[in-house]
Amino acid sequence: MQYLRLEKIQRPVSRLLFGCAFPAMIAGEDQSALLDKVFEAGITAVDTAENYGKSELVLGAWMASRGNREQITILTKGCHPYGHPRVDRENMRHDFYQSLERLRTDYVDVYMLHRDDPDKPVCEIMEALNEFVRAGQALRLGASNWTMARVREANAYALAHDLEPFSVLSPNYSLARQIGDPWGGCTSLTGDEHAADRAWCAKEGITIIAYAALAHGFLAGKILSSEPERLRASLDEGGQRGYFYPDNLERLRRAEHMAAKKGCTVAQIALAYVLTDPLGILPAVSATKPSHLAANIAALDIALTEEERAWLDLRA
């Protein structure tokens, strides 16, 4: 079955989603000037979550002041575990309606579960989520950090019972392999081992929103691969656990080489790697300054061949 795509975020510039998980938005600081720049640049999709501090409040206040809610695609997430699984009807309702209130809207374009609870039957989860769909309060449903086996099981149940399935997934996908588990319960679609999963998503028409496209700063290019200990120290605990491994250091070194050859930045090469995946993956990336925003957008103009992608990924 081909699910409906997110039409509002299929324009060229909006292949980038604006990620709200950065310190200023998490702290609740007014980001109106930056959000104006994001919107003016043509990026109209935002990725936020119930547990991204006060980011939903900041985004909601900005949309209310600009009167542009209908022009914005909102992806928000709920049921993040706070020391224990929270994927149940009560917590779904709490987090969902809290998000609507914070965002000052009566619907979201995509509502995602931030984590899974493998002990919870998918029938209960999909039935509960579809309450929001029937009410017109969630246009699409998605899953972040779910295993593909559980996604397939959930969608099989949904389709068999005339329910809205998951049509959006948000796993890790980047040039750097997510080798360790950064924050607990994290999943990835990167690498040959997930080729079949990516093919299934393509066949089913599922939209992939990639988090950590820059590997939590590992691929930002601010510190070179030739200074590994300094690079390690610059990463937070999750970044170190997830990405700081010898093979990824070699991928970073190759990205540095290619960036010098193409006259761009390492971060732009890393984003281009994601953007040129045949699956049409959409990366969620943050920008704290207009110059960072412009640099992210410029990555859309970097065309990597399959041979270049293979070389970057140590496959050639």
PDB file of C-alpha atoms in Angstrom:
ATOM      1  CA  MET A   1       0.000   0.000   0.000  1.00  0.00           C
ATOM      2  CA  GLN A   2       1.223   3.513  -0.797  1.00  0.00           C
ATOM      3  CA  TYR A   3       0.649   5.876   2.104  1.00  0.00           C
ATOM      4  CA  LEU A   4      -0.031   9.542   1.495  1.00  0.00           C
ATOM      5  CA  ARG A   5       3.162  11.567   1.556  1.00  0.00           C
ATOM      6  CA  LEU A   6       3.719  14.781   3.471  1.00  0.00           C
ATOM      7  CA  GLU A   7       3.006  17.041   0.527  1.00  0.00           C
ATOM      8  CA  LYS A   8       3.826  20.249   2.362  1.00  0.00           C
ATOM      9  CA  ILE A   9       7.412  19.194   2.964  1.00  0.00           C
ATOM     10  CA  GLN A  10       8.267  17.878  -0.478  1.00  0.00           C
ATOM     11  CA  ARG A  11       9.430  21.208  -1.920  1.00  0.00           C
ATOM     12  CA  PRO A  12      13.199  21.307  -2.610  1.00  0.00           C
ATOM     13  CA  VAL A  13      14.340  23.550   0.274  1.00  0.00           C
ATOM     14  CA  SER A  14      11.973  21.827   2.652  1.00  0.00           C
ATOM     15  CA  ARG A  15      13.817  18.565   2.226  1.00  0.00           C
ATOM     16  CA  LEU A  16      15.423  19.985   5.371  1.00  0.00           C
ATOM     17  CA  LEU A  17      13.352  20.031   8.528  1.00  0.00           C
ATOM     18  CA  PHE A  18      14.150  22.527  11.226  1.00  0.00           C
ATOM     19  CA  GLY A  19      15.048  20.707  14.423  1.00  0.00           C
ATOM     20  CA  CYS A  20      13.985  22.356  17.679  1.00  0.00           C
ATOM     21  CA  ALA A  21      16.223  20.369  20.042  1.00  0.00           C
ATOM     22  CA  PHE A  22      18.894  23.005  20.634  1.00  0.00           C
ATOM     23  CA  PRO A  23      19.724  24.835  23.881  1.00  0.00           C
ATOM     24  CA  ALA A  24      18.014  28.182  23.275  1.00  0.00           C
ATOM     25  CA  MET A  25      14.668  26.671  22.278  1.00  0.00           C
ATOM     26  CA  ILE A  26      14.876  24.028  24.980  1.00  0.00           C
ATOM     27  CA  ALA A  27      15.408  26.822  27.516  1.00  0.00           C
ATOM     28  CA  GLY A  28      12.387  28.708  26.186  1.00  0.00           C
ATOM     29  CA  GLU A  29      14.256  31.706  24.781  1.00  0.00           C
ATOM     30  CA  ASP A  30      12.485  33.739  22.118  1.00  0.00           C
ATOM     31  CA  GLN A  31      13.691  32.528  18.719  1.00  0.00           C
ATOM     32  CA  SER A  32      11.344  34.602  16.573  1.00  0.00           C
ATOM     33  CA  ALA A  33      14.088  36.235  14.505  1.00  0.00           C
ATOM     34  CA  LEU A  34      15.699  32.885  13.710  1.00  0.00           C
ATOM     35  CA  LEU A  35      12.376  31.178  12.973  1.00  0.00           C
ATOM     36  CA  ASP A  36      11.492  34.048  10.644  1.00  0.00           C
ATOM     37  CA  LYS A  37      14.707  33.378   8.724  1.00  0.00           C
ATOM     38  CA  VAL A  38      13.953  29.661   8.597  1.00  0.00           C
ATOM     39  CA  PHE A  39      10.473  30.304   7.221  1.00  0.00           C
ATOM     40  CA  GLU A  40      11.659  32.946   4.754  1.00  0.00           C
ATOM     41  CA  ALA A  41      14.248  30.489   3.441  1.00  0.00           C
ATOM     42  CA  GLY A  42      11.457  28.092   2.497  1.00  0.00           C
ATOM     43  CA  ILE A  43      11.817  25.581   5.326  1.00  0.00           C
ATOM     44  CA  THR A  44       8.278  25.057   6.537  1.00  0.00           C
ATOM     45  CA  ALA A  45       8.530  21.771   8.448  1.00  0.00           C
ATOM     46  CA  VAL A  46       9.652  21.619  12.070  1.00  0.00           C
ATOM     47  CA  ASP A  47      10.617  18.676  14.240  1.00  0.00           C
ATOM     48  CA  THR A  48       9.908  19.027  17.940  1.00  0.00           C
ATOM     49  CA  ALA A  49       8.834  16.879  20.894  1.00  0.00           C
ATOM     50  CA  GLU A  50       7.178  16.931  24.277  1.00  0.00           C
ATOM     51  CA  ASN A  51      10.537  16.354  25.961  1.00  0.00           C
ATOM     52  CA  TYR A  52      12.460  19.064  24.082  1.00  0.00           C
ATOM     53  CA  GLY A  53      12.150  21.404  27.026  1.00  0.00           C
ATOM     54  CA  LYS A  54      10.124  24.498  26.154  1.00  0.00           C
ATOM     55  CA  SER A  55      10.593  24.243  22.398  1.00  0.00           C
ATOM     56  CA  GLU A  56       6.901  23.584  21.727  1.00  0.00           C
ATOM     57  CA  LEU A  57       6.021  26.726  23.703  1.00  0.00           C
ATOM     58  CA  VAL A  58       8.516  28.804  21.706  1.00  0.00           C
ATOM     59  CA  LEU A  59       7.249  27.444  18.407  1.00  0.00           C
ATOM     60  CA  GLY A  60       3.614  27.910  19.381  1.00  0.00           C
ATOM     61  CA  ALA A  61       4.150  31.527  20.435  1.00  0.00           C
ATOM     62  CA  TRP A  62       5.958  32.282  17.168  1.00  0.00           C
ATOM     63  CA  MET A  63       3.226  30.760  14.995  1.00  0.00           C
ATOM     64  CA  ALA A  64       0.543  32.624  16.946  1.00  0.00           C
ATOM     65  CA  SER A  65       2.354  35.942  16.511  1.00  0.00           C
ATOM     66  CA  ARG A  66       2.901  35.389  12.780  1.00  0.00           C
ATOM     67  CA  GLY A  67      -0.446  33.786  11.987  1.00  0.00           C
ATOM     68  CA  ASN A  68       1.224  31.154   9.823  1.00  0.00           C
ATOM     69  CA  ARG A  69       0.090  27.875  11.390  1.00  0.00           C
ATOM     70  CA  GLU A  70      -1.459  26.569   8.162  1.00  0.00           C
ATOM     71  CA  GLN A  71       1.823  27.075   6.343  1.00  0.00           C
ATOM     72  CA  ILE A  72       3.839  25.049   8.851  1.00  0.00           C
ATOM     73  CA  THR A  73       4.155  21.277   9.003  1.00  0.00           C
ATOM     74  CA  ILE A  74       4.505  20.258  12.647  1.00  0.00           C
ATOM     75  CA  LEU A  75       6.018  16.933  13.644  1.00  0.00           C
ATOM     76  CA  THR A  76       5.948  16.413  17.381  1.00  0.00           C
ATOM     77  CA  LYS A  77       6.588  13.397  19.555  1.00  0.00           C
ATOM     78  CA  GLY A  78       5.333  12.059  22.858  1.00  0.00           C
ATOM     79  CA  CYS A  79       5.619   9.164  25.299  1.00  0.00           C
ATOM     80  CA  HIS A  80       9.349   9.596  25.855  1.00  0.00           C
ATOM     81  CA  PRO A  81      10.378   7.361  28.760  1.00  0.00           C
ATOM     82  CA  TYR A  82      11.294   9.140  31.968  1.00  0.00           C
ATOM     83  CA  GLY A  83      12.898   6.206  33.691  1.00  0.00           C
ATOM     84  CA  HIS A  84      10.170   3.766  32.622  1.00  0.00           C
ATOM     85  CA  PRO A  85       8.070   2.998  29.511  1.00  0.00           C
ATOM     86  CA  ARG A  86       5.210   5.449  28.942  1.00  0.00           C
ATOM     87  CA  VAL A  87       3.615   4.048  25.773  1.00  0.00           C
ATOM     88  CA  ASP A  88       0.068   3.662  27.058  1.00  0.00           C
ATOM     89  CA  ARG A  89      -3.280   5.359  26.452  1.00  0.00           C
ATOM     90  CA  GLU A  90      -3.088   7.589  29.532  1.00  0.00           C
ATOM     91  CA  ASN A  91       0.362   8.977  28.754  1.00  0.00           C
ATOM     92  CA  MET A  92      -0.422   9.308  25.047  1.00  0.00           C
ATOM     93  CA  ARG A  93      -3.419  11.476  25.827  1.00  0.00           C
ATOM     94  CA  HIS A  94      -1.500  13.516  28.378  1.00  0.00           C
ATOM     95  CA  ASP A  95       1.448  14.218  26.092  1.00  0.00           C
ATOM     96  CA  PHE A  96      -0.645  14.752  22.959  1.00  0.00           C
ATOM     97  CA  TYR A  97      -3.058  17.269  24.423  1.00  0.00           C
ATOM     98  CA  GLN A  98      -0.239  19.007  26.266  1.00  0.00           C
ATOM     99  CA  SER A  99       1.554  19.396  22.927  1.00  0.00           C
ATOM    100  CA  LEU A 100      -1.549  20.866  21.275  1.00  0.00           C
ATOM    101  CA  GLU A 101      -1.856  23.376  24.113  1.00  0.00           C
ATOM    102  CA  ARG A 102       1.802  24.339  23.999  1.00  0.00           C
ATOM    103  CA  LEU A 103       1.786  24.651  20.218  1.00  0.00           C
ATOM    104  CA  ARG A 104      -1.452  26.683  20.279  1.00  0.00           C
ATOM    105  CA  THR A 105      -3.010  24.528  17.598  1.00  0.00           C
ATOM    106  CA  ASP A 106      -5.912  22.135  17.337  1.00  0.00           C
ATOM    107  CA  TYR A 107      -4.029  19.594  15.218  1.00  0.00           C
ATOM    108  CA  VAL A 108      -0.541  18.416  14.312  1.00  0.00           C
ATOM    109  CA  ASP A 109       0.530  17.189  10.894  1.00  0.00           C
ATOM    110  CA  VAL A 110       2.436  14.206  12.297  1.00  0.00           C
ATOM    111  CA  TYR A 111       2.226  12.741  15.778  1.00  0.00           C
ATOM    112  CA  MET A 112       5.018  10.331  16.632  1.00  0.00           C
ATOM    113  CA  LEU A 113       5.794   8.048  19.524  1.00  0.00           C
ATOM    114  CA  HIS A 114       9.301   8.910  20.683  1.00  0.00           C
ATOM    115  CA  ARG A 115      10.042   5.395  21.878  1.00  0.00           C
ATOM    116  CA  ASP A 116       8.411   1.984  21.855  1.00  0.00           C
ATOM    117  CA  ASP A 117       7.413  -0.338  24.659  1.00  0.00           C
ATOM    118  CA  PRO A 118       7.991  -3.820  23.180  1.00  0.00           C
ATOM    119  CA  ASP A 119       5.923  -5.348  25.970  1.00  0.00           C
ATOM    120  CA  LYS A 120       2.840  -3.414  24.877  1.00  0.00           C
ATOM    121  CA  PRO A 121       0.717  -5.090  22.159  1.00  0.00           C
ATOM    122  CA  VAL A 122       0.659  -3.059  18.942  1.00  0.00           C
ATOM    123  CA  CYS A 123      -3.132  -3.377  18.806  1.00  0.00           C
ATOM    124  CA  GLU A 124      -3.482  -1.262  21.956  1.00  0.00           C
ATOM    125  CA  ILE A 125      -1.023   1.341  20.678  1.00  0.00           C
ATOM    126  CA  MET A 126      -2.558   1.755  17.224  1.00  0.00           C
ATOM    127  CA  GLU A 127      -6.102   1.856  18.575  1.00  0.00           C
ATOM    128  CA  ALA A 128      -5.139   4.600  21.039  1.00  0.00           C
ATOM    129  CA  LEU A 129      -3.272   6.674  18.429  1.00  0.00           C
ATOM    130  CA  ASN A 130      -6.144   6.459  15.994  1.00  0.00           C
ATOM    131  CA  GLU A 131      -8.384   8.283  18.444  1.00  0.00           C
ATOM    132  CA  PHE A 132      -6.418  11.424  17.530  1.00  0.00           C
ATOM    133  CA  VAL A 133      -6.743  10.654  13.807  1.00  0.00           C
ATOM    134  CA  ARG A 134     -10.517  10.168  13.977  1.00  0.00           C
ATOM    135  CA  ALA A 135     -10.833  13.462  15.841  1.00  0.00           C
ATOM    136  CA  GLY A 136      -8.891  15.252  13.087  1.00  0.00           C
ATOM    137  CA  GLN A 137      -6.208  16.219  15.596  1.00  0.00           C
ATOM    138  CA  ALA A 138      -3.378  14.173  14.033  1.00  0.00           C
ATOM    139  CA  LEU A 139      -3.166  13.974  10.255  1.00  0.00           C
ATOM    140  CA  ARG A 140      -0.434  11.321  10.148  1.00  0.00           C
ATOM    141  CA  LEU A 141       1.114   8.925  12.641  1.00  0.00           C
ATOM    142  CA  GLY A 142       4.777   8.126  13.064  1.00  0.00           C
ATOM    143  CA  ALA A 143       7.278   6.216  15.145  1.00  0.00           C
ATOM    144  CA  SER A 144      10.695   7.329  16.311  1.00  0.00           C
ATOM    145  CA  ASN A 145      13.254   4.718  17.344  1.00  0.00           C
ATOM    146  CA  TRP A 146      10.999   1.726  16.734  1.00  0.00           C
ATOM    147  CA  THR A 147      12.489  -1.444  15.327  1.00  0.00           C
ATOM    148  CA  MET A 148      11.346  -2.248  11.814  1.00  0.00           C
ATOM    149  CA  ALA A 149       9.864  -5.517  13.028  1.00  0.00           C
ATOM    150  CA  ARG A 150       7.556  -3.637  15.375  1.00  0.00           C
ATOM    151  CA  VAL A 151       6.679  -1.062  12.702  1.00  0.00           C
ATOM    152  CA  ARG A 152       5.680  -3.830  10.302  1.00  0.00           C
ATOM    153  CA  GLU A 153       3.624  -5.534  12.995  1.00  0.00           C
ATOM    154  CA  ALA A 154       1.868  -2.281  13.922  1.00  0.00           C
ATOM    155  CA  ASN A 155       1.113  -1.397  10.311  1.00  0.00           C
ATOM    156  CA  ALA A 156      -0.152  -4.876   9.522  1.00  0.00           C
ATOM    157  CA  TYR A 157      -2.612  -4.552  12.401  1.00  0.00           C
ATOM    158  CA  ALA A 158      -3.644  -1.036  11.369  1.00  0.00           C
ATOM    159  CA  LEU A 159      -4.268  -1.971   7.753  1.00  0.00           C
ATOM    160  CA  ALA A 160      -6.204  -5.085   8.730  1.00  0.00           C
ATOM    161  CA  HIS A 161      -8.491  -3.014  10.965  1.00  0.00           C
ATOM    162  CA  ASP A 162      -8.983   0.055   8.749  1.00  0.00           C
ATOM    163  CA  LEU A 163      -6.780   2.253  10.938  1.00  0.00           C
ATOM    164  CA  GLU A 164      -4.210   4.897  10.043  1.00  0.00           C
ATOM    165  CA  PRO A 165      -0.781   3.176  10.023  1.00  0.00           C
ATOM    166  CA  PHE A 166       2.637   4.654  10.656  1.00  0.00           C
ATOM    167  CA  SER A 167       3.483   6.578   7.476  1.00  0.00           C
ATOM    168  CA  VAL A 168       6.463   8.481   8.943  1.00  0.00           C
ATOM    169  CA  LEU A 169       9.489   7.033  10.709  1.00  0.00           C
ATOM    170  CA  SER A 170      12.298   8.863  12.489  1.00  0.00           C
ATOM    171  CA  PRO A 171      15.377   6.686  13.012  1.00  0.00           C
ATOM    172  CA  ASN A 172      19.010   7.678  13.003  1.00  0.00           C
ATOM    173  CA  TYR A 173      20.518   7.968   9.556  1.00  0.00           C
ATOM    174  CA  SER A 174      23.896   9.517   8.853  1.00  0.00           C
ATOM    175  CA  LEU A 175      27.288   8.934   7.307  1.00  0.00           C
ATOM    176  CA  ALA A 176      28.590   7.911  10.744  1.00  0.00           C
ATOM    177  CA  ARG A 177      27.305   4.560  11.988  1.00  0.00           C
ATOM    178  CA  GLN A 178      25.336   4.639  15.233  1.00  0.00           C
ATOM    179  CA  ILE A 179      27.357   1.817  16.746  1.00  0.00           C
ATOM    180  CA  GLY A 180      26.490   2.319  20.400  1.00  0.00           C
ATOM    181  CA  ASP A 181      23.070   3.269  21.750  1.00  0.00           C
ATOM    182  CA  PRO A 182      23.322   7.016  22.507  1.00  0.00           C
ATOM    183  CA  TRP A 183      20.291   7.610  24.694  1.00  0.00           C
ATOM    184  CA  GLY A 184      18.592   4.254  25.185  1.00  0.00           C
ATOM    185  CA  GLY A 185      16.202   2.562  22.791  1.00  0.00           C
ATOM    186  CA  CYS A 186      17.684   4.280  19.724  1.00  0.00           C
ATOM    187  CA  THR A 187      17.461   2.701  16.271  1.00  0.00           C
ATOM    188  CA  SER A 188      19.174   3.324  12.941  1.00  0.00           C
ATOM    189  CA  LEU A 189      18.557   2.724   9.237  1.00  0.00           C
ATOM    190  CA  THR A 190      22.175   3.309   8.242  1.00  0.00           C
ATOM    191  CA  GLY A 191      24.350   0.674   6.602  1.00  0.00           C
ATOM    192  CA  ASP A 192      24.069  -2.391   4.413  1.00  0.00           C
ATOM    193  CA  GLU A 193      22.503  -4.327   7.274  1.00  0.00           C
ATOM    194  CA  HIS A 194      19.412  -2.103   6.935  1.00  0.00           C
ATOM    195  CA  ALA A 195      19.211  -2.102   3.131  1.00  0.00           C
ATOM    196  CA  ALA A 196      16.162  -4.386   3.177  1.00  0.00           C
ATOM    197  CA  ASP A 197      14.453  -2.128   5.715  1.00  0.00           C
ATOM    198  CA  ARG A 198      15.066   0.935   3.551  1.00  0.00           C
ATOM    199  CA  ALA A 199      13.735  -0.945   0.519  1.00  0.00           C
ATOM    200  CA  TRP A 200      10.574  -1.849   2.448  1.00  0.00           C
ATOM    201  CA  CYS A 201      10.061   1.799   3.411  1.00  0.00           C
ATOM    202  CA  ALA A 202      10.470   2.825  -0.228  1.00  0.00           C
ATOM    203  CA  LYS A 203       7.965   0.188  -1.383  1.00  0.00           C
ATOM    204  CA  GLU A 204       5.442   1.248   1.236  1.00  0.00           C
ATOM    205  CA  GLY A 205       5.911   4.972   0.544  1.00  0.00           C
ATOM    206  CA  ILE A 206       6.946   5.724   4.108  1.00  0.00           C
ATOM    207  CA  THR A 207       8.599   9.077   4.764  1.00  0.00           C
ATOM    208  CA  ILE A 208      11.896   8.904   6.680  1.00  0.00           C
ATOM    209  CA  ILE A 209      12.842  11.823   8.924  1.00  0.00           C
ATOM    210  CA  ALA A 210      16.485  11.318   9.902  1.00  0.00           C
ATOM    211  CA  TYR A 211      17.716  12.484  13.276  1.00  0.00           C
ATOM    212  CA  ALA A 212      21.397  13.028  14.130  1.00  0.00           C
ATOM    213  CA  ALA A 213      22.396  13.558  10.495  1.00  0.00           C
ATOM    214  CA  LEU A 214      25.611  15.129  11.811  1.00  0.00           C
ATOM    215  CA  ALA A 215      26.045  12.368  14.396  1.00  0.00           C
ATOM    216  CA  HIS A 216      25.482  14.702  17.316  1.00  0.00           C
ATOM    217  CA  GLY A 217      28.379  16.928  16.292  1.00  0.00           C
ATOM    218  CA  PHE A 218      30.795  14.180  15.330  1.00  0.00           C
ATOM    219  CA  LEU A 219      30.455  15.199  11.657  1.00  0.00           C
ATOM    220  CA  ALA A 220      30.192  18.934  12.279  1.00  0.00           C
ATOM    221  CA  GLY A 221      33.761  19.444  11.068  1.00  0.00           C
ATOM    222  CA  LYS A 222      34.705  21.802  13.863  1.00  0.00           C
ATOM    223  CA  ILE A 223      37.416  19.410  15.079  1.00  0.00           C
ATOM    224  CA  LEU A 224      39.408  17.293  12.649  1.00  0.00           C
ATOM    225  CA  SER A 225      39.797  13.536  12.659  1.00  0.00           C
ATOM    226  CA  SER A 226      43.519  14.114  13.209  1.00  0.00           C
ATOM    227  CA  GLU A 227      42.696  15.297  16.758  1.00  0.00           C
ATOM    228  CA  PRO A 228      40.672  12.324  18.020  1.00  0.00           C
ATOM    229  CA  GLU A 229      40.995  12.974  21.743  1.00  0.00           C
ATOM    230  CA  ARG A 230      39.984  16.591  21.344  1.00  0.00           C
ATOM    231  CA  LEU A 231      37.065  15.469  19.200  1.00  0.00           C
ATOM    232  CA  ARG A 232      36.005  12.919  21.801  1.00  0.00           C
ATOM    233  CA  ALA A 233      36.088  15.561  24.532  1.00  0.00           C
ATOM    234  CA  SER A 234      33.851  17.843  22.457  1.00  0.00           C
ATOM    235  CA  LEU A 235      31.060  15.243  22.283  1.00  0.00           C
ATOM    236  CA  ASP A 236      28.537  14.659  25.016  1.00  0.00           C
ATOM    237  CA  GLU A 237      28.174  11.209  26.554  1.00  0.00           C
ATOM    238  CA  GLY A 238      25.580  10.113  23.996  1.00  0.00           C
ATOM    239  CA  GLY A 239      27.717  11.308  21.100  1.00  0.00           C
ATOM    240  CA  GLN A 240      30.735   9.433  22.385  1.00  0.00           C
ATOM    241  CA  ARG A 241      28.780   6.246  23.012  1.00  0.00           C
ATOM    242  CA  GLY A 242      26.984   6.411  19.695  1.00  0.00           C
ATOM    243  CA  TYR A 243      29.602   7.538  17.173  1.00  0.00           C
ATOM    244  CA  PHE A 244      33.171   7.733  18.459  1.00  0.00           C
ATOM    245  CA  TYR A 245      34.659   4.608  16.837  1.00  0.00           C
ATOM    246  CA  PRO A 246      37.633   3.983  14.491  1.00  0.00           C
ATOM    247  CA  ASP A 247      35.533   3.340  11.368  1.00  0.00           C
ATOM    248  CA  ASN A 248      33.625   6.573  11.932  1.00  0.00           C
ATOM    249  CA  LEU A 249      36.877   8.480  12.370  1.00  0.00           C
ATOM    250  CA  GLU A 250      37.881   7.196   8.937  1.00  0.00           C
ATOM    251  CA  ARG A 251      34.522   8.297   7.509  1.00  0.00           C
ATOM    252  CA  LEU A 252      35.127  11.728   9.009  1.00  0.00           C
ATOM    253  CA  ARG A 253      38.615  11.819   7.502  1.00  0.00           C
ATOM    254  CA  ARG A 254      37.195  11.003   4.075  1.00  0.00           C
ATOM    255  CA  ALA A 255      34.498  13.665   4.491  1.00  0.00           C
ATOM    256  CA  GLU A 256      37.244  16.177   5.268  1.00  0.00           C
ATOM    257  CA  HIS A 257      39.104  15.152   2.108  1.00  0.00           C
ATOM    258  CA  MET A 258      35.986  15.422  -0.059  1.00  0.00           C
ATOM    259  CA  ALA A 259      34.976  18.758   1.478  1.00  0.00           C
ATOM    260  CA  ALA A 260      38.384  20.200   0.594  1.00  0.00           C
ATOM    261  CA  LYS A 261      38.066  18.826  -2.934  1.00  0.00           C
ATOM    262  CA  LYS A 262      34.578  20.248  -3.466  1.00  0.00           C
ATOM    263  CA  GLY A 263      35.176  23.550  -1.676  1.00  0.00           C
ATOM    264  CA  CYS A 264      32.516  23.052   0.983  1.00  0.00           C
ATOM    265  CA  THR A 265      32.358  22.106   4.661  1.00  0.00           C
ATOM    266  CA  VAL A 266      32.487  18.697   6.304  1.00  0.00           C
ATOM    267  CA  ALA A 267      28.976  19.226   7.676  1.00  0.00           C
ATOM    268  CA  GLN A 268      27.705  19.941   4.168  1.00  0.00           C
ATOM    269  CA  ILE A 269      29.240  16.706   2.880  1.00  0.00           C
ATOM    270  CA  ALA A 270      27.609  14.818   5.744  1.00  0.00           C
ATOM    271  CA  LEU A 271      24.217  16.381   4.983  1.00  0.00           C
ATOM    272  CA  ALA A 272      24.664  15.741   1.267  1.00  0.00           C
ATOM    273  CA  TYR A 273      25.289  12.066   2.047  1.00  0.00           C
ATOM    274  CA  VAL A 274      21.859  11.875   3.692  1.00  0.00           C
ATOM    275  CA  LEU A 275      20.116  14.005   1.069  1.00  0.00           C
ATOM    276  CA  THR A 276      21.417  11.949  -1.855  1.00  0.00           C
ATOM    277  CA  ASP A 277      20.182   8.638  -0.496  1.00  0.00           C
ATOM    278  CA  PRO A 278      17.832   7.148  -3.127  1.00  0.00           C
ATOM    279  CA  LEU A 279      15.106   6.800  -0.485  1.00  0.00           C
ATOM    280  CA  GLY A 280      14.638  10.584  -0.363  1.00  0.00           C
ATOM    281  CA  ILE A 281      15.438  10.852   3.342  1.00  0.00           C
ATOM    282  CA  LEU A 282      14.616  14.172   4.991  1.00  0.00           C
ATOM    283  CA  PRO A 283      17.128  15.234   7.679  1.00  0.00           C
ATOM    284  CA  ALA A 284      16.040  17.236  10.717  1.00  0.00           C
ATOM    285  CA  VAL A 285      18.831  19.710  11.445  1.00  0.00           C
ATOM    286  CA  SER A 286      19.110  22.622  13.835  1.00  0.00           C
ATOM    287  CA  ALA A 287      20.650  26.003  13.160  1.00  0.00           C
ATOM    288  CA  THR A 288      21.350  28.596  15.823  1.00  0.00           C
ATOM    289  CA  LYS A 289      22.398  31.381  13.436  1.00  0.00           C
ATOM    290  CA  PRO A 290      21.288  32.525   9.962  1.00  0.00           C
ATOM    291  CA  SER A 291      24.751  31.652   8.650  1.00  0.00           C
ATOM    292  CA  HIS A 292      24.346  28.066   9.872  1.00  0.00           C
ATOM    293  CA  LEU A 293      20.921  27.946   8.232  1.00  0.00           C
ATOM    294  CA  ALA A 294      22.370  29.126   4.913  1.00  0.00           C
ATOM    295  CA  ALA A 295      25.140  26.535   5.123  1.00  0.00           C
ATOM    296  CA  ASN A 296      22.613  23.746   5.699  1.00  0.00           C
ATOM    297  CA  ILE A 297      20.546  24.849   2.708  1.00  0.00           C
ATOM    298  CA  ALA A 298      23.661  24.981   0.515  1.00  0.00           C
ATOM    299  CA  ALA A 299      24.146  21.250   1.131  1.00  0.00           C
ATOM    300  CA  LEU A 300      21.145  20.677  -1.134  1.00  0.00           C
ATOM    301  CA  ASP A 301      23.297  21.780  -4.081  1.00  0.00           C
ATOM    302  CA  ILE A 302      26.009  19.168  -3.470  1.00  0.00           C
ATOM    303  CA  ALA A 303      25.437  16.216  -5.762  1.00  0.00           C
ATOM    304  CA  LEU A 304      27.240  13.081  -4.618  1.00  0.00           C
ATOM    305  CA  THR A 305      27.547  10.170  -7.005  1.00  0.00           C
ATOM    306  CA  GLU A 306      26.946   6.627  -5.805  1.00  0.00           C
ATOM    307  CA  GLU A 307      30.685   6.057  -6.146  1.00  0.00           C
ATOM    308  CA  GLU A 308      31.400   9.040  -3.886  1.00  0.00           C
ATOM    309  CA  ARG A 309      28.813   7.866  -1.365  1.00  0.00           C
ATOM    310  CA  ALA A 310      30.354   4.392  -1.347  1.00  0.00           C
ATOM    311  CA  TRP A 311      33.843   5.828  -0.816  1.00  0.00           C
ATOM    312  CA  LEU A 312      32.668   8.028   2.065  1.00  0.00           C
ATOM    313  CA  ASP A 313      30.983   5.028   3.660  1.00  0.00           C
ATOM    314  CA  LEU A 314      34.074   2.783   3.404  1.00  0.00           C
ATOM    315  CA  ARG A 315      32.368   0.604   0.819  1.00  0.00           C
ATOM    316  CA  ALA A 316      34.971   1.422  -1.825  1.00  0.00           C
TER     317      ALA A 316
END
